[in-house]
mmCIF file of C-alpha atoms in Angstrom:
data_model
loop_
_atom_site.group_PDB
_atom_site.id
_atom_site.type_symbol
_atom_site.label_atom_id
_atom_site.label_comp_id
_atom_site.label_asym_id
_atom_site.label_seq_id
_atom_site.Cartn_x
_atom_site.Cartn_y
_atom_site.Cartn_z
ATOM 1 C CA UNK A 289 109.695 118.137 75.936
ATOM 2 C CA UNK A 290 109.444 114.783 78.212
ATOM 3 C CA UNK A 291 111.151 111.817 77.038
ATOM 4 C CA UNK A 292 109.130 108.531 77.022
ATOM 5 C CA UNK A 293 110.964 107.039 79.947
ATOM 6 C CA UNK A 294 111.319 110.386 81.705
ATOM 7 C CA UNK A 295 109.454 110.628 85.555
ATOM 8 C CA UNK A 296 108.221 113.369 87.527
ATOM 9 C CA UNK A 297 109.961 113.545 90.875
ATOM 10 C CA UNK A 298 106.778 111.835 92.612
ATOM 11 C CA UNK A 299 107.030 108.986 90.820
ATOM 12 C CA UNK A 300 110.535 108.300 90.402
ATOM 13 C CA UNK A 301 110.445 108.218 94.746
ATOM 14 C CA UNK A 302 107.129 106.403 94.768
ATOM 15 C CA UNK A 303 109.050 103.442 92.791
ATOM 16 C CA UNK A 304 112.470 103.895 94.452
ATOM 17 C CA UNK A 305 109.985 103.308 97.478
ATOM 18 C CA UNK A 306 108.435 100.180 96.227
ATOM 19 C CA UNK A 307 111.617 99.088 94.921
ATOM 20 C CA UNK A 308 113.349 99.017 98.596
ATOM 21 C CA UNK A 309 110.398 97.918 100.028
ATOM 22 C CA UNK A 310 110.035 100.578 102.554
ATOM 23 C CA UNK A 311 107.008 102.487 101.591
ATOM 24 C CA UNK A 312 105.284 100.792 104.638
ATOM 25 C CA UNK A 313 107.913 101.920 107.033
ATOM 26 C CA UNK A 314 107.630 105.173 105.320
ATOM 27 C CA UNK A 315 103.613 105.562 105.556
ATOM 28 C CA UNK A 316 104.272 104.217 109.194
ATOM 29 C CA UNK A 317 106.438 107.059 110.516
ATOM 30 C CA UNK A 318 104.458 109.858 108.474
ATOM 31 C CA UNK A 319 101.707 108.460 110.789
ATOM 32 C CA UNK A 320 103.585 108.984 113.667
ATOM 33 C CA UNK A 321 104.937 112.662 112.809
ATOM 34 C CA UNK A 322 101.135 113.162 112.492
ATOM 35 C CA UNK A 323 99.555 111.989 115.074
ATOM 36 C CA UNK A 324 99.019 115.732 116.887
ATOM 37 C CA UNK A 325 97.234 116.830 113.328
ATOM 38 C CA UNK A 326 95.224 113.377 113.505
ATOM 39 C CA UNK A 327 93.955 113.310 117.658
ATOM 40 C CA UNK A 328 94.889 117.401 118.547
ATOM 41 C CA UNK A 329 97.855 118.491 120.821
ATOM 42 C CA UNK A 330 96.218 117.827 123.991
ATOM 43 C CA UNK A 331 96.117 114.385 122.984
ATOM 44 C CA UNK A 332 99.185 113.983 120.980
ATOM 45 C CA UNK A 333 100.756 115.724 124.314
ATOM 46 C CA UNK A 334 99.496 112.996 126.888
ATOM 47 C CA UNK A 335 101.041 110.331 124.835
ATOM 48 C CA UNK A 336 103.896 108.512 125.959
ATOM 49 C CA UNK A 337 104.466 105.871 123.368
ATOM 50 C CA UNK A 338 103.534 105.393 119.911
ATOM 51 C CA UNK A 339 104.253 102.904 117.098
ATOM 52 C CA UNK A 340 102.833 100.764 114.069
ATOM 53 C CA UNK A 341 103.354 97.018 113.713
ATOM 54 C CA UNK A 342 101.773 94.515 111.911
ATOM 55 C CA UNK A 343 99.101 96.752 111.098
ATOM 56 C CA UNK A 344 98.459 97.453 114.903
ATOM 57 C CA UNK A 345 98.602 100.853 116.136
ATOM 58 C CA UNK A 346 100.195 100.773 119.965
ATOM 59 C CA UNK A 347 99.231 103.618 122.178
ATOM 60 C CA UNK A 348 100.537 104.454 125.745
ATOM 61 C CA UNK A 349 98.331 107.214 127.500
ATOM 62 C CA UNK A 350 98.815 109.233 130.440
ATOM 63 C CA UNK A 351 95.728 110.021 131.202
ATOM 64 C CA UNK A 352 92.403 107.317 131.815
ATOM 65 C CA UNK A 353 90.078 110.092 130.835
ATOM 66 C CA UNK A 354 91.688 110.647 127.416
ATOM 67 C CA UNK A 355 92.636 106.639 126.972
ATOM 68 C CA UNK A 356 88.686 106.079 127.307
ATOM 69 C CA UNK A 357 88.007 108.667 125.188
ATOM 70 C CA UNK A 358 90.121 107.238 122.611
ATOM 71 C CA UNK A 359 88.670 103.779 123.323
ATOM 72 C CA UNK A 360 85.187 105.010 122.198
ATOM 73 C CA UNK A 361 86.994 106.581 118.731
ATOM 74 C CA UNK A 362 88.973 103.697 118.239
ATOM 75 C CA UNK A 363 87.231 103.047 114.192
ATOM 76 C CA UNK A 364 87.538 107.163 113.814
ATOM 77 C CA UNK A 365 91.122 107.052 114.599
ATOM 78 C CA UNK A 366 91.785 104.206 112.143
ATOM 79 C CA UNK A 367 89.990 106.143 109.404
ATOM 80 C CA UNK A 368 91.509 108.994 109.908
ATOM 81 C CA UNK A 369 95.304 107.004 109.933
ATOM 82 C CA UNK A 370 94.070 105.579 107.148
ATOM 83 C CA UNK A 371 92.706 108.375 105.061
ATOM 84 C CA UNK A 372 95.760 110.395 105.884
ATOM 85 C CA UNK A 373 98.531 107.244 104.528
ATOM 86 C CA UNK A 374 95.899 106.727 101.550
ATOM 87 C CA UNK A 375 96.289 102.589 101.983
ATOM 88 C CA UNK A 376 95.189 100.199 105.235
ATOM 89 C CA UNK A 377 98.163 101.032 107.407
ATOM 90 C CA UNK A 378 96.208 100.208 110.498
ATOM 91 C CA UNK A 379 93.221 97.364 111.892
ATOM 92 C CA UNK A 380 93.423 97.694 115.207
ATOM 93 C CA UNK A 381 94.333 100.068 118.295
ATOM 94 C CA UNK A 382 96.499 98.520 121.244
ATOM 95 C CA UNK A 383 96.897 99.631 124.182
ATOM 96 C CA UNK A 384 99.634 99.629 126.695
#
């Protein structure tokens, strides 16, 4: 029998995120363990550099081909980054 104040696991670390103020940074890096799941390992393999800030996703490519490609899914990508951190974690792809 649950007690009125009693959490399930889930929430308690959903609020101890909030709380700290780190779910962000959290969403941020799940993002970036992600990525091959999101683009694909060929893609996720010809990337050099990859981070989140002020909801601005930074991308360094190897390869023109694949950084054109990406270019031309730049709003799929977003959705996808978004859909998978269920909030806006990114606006716009950057890159270097």
């Amino acid at each position: 029998m649950r007690k009125t104040n009693d959490k399930s696991l889930k929430e308690a670390i959903e609020q101890m995120l909030n709380v700290y103020k780190i779910k962000r940074k959290y969403d941020e890096t799940h993002v970036v363990t992600a990525w091959p799941d999101l683009v694909g390992k060929s893609v996720a393999n010809r990337t050099k550099e990859l981070f989140i800030r002020d909801k601005k996703l930074f991308l360094r490519i190897e390869s023109s081909v694949i950084k054109n490609e990406l270019v031309m899914m730049r709003s799929q990508i977003i959705a996808k980054i978004n859909d998978e951190a269920k909030t806006v974690l990114v606006e716009e792809i950057i890159f270097l």
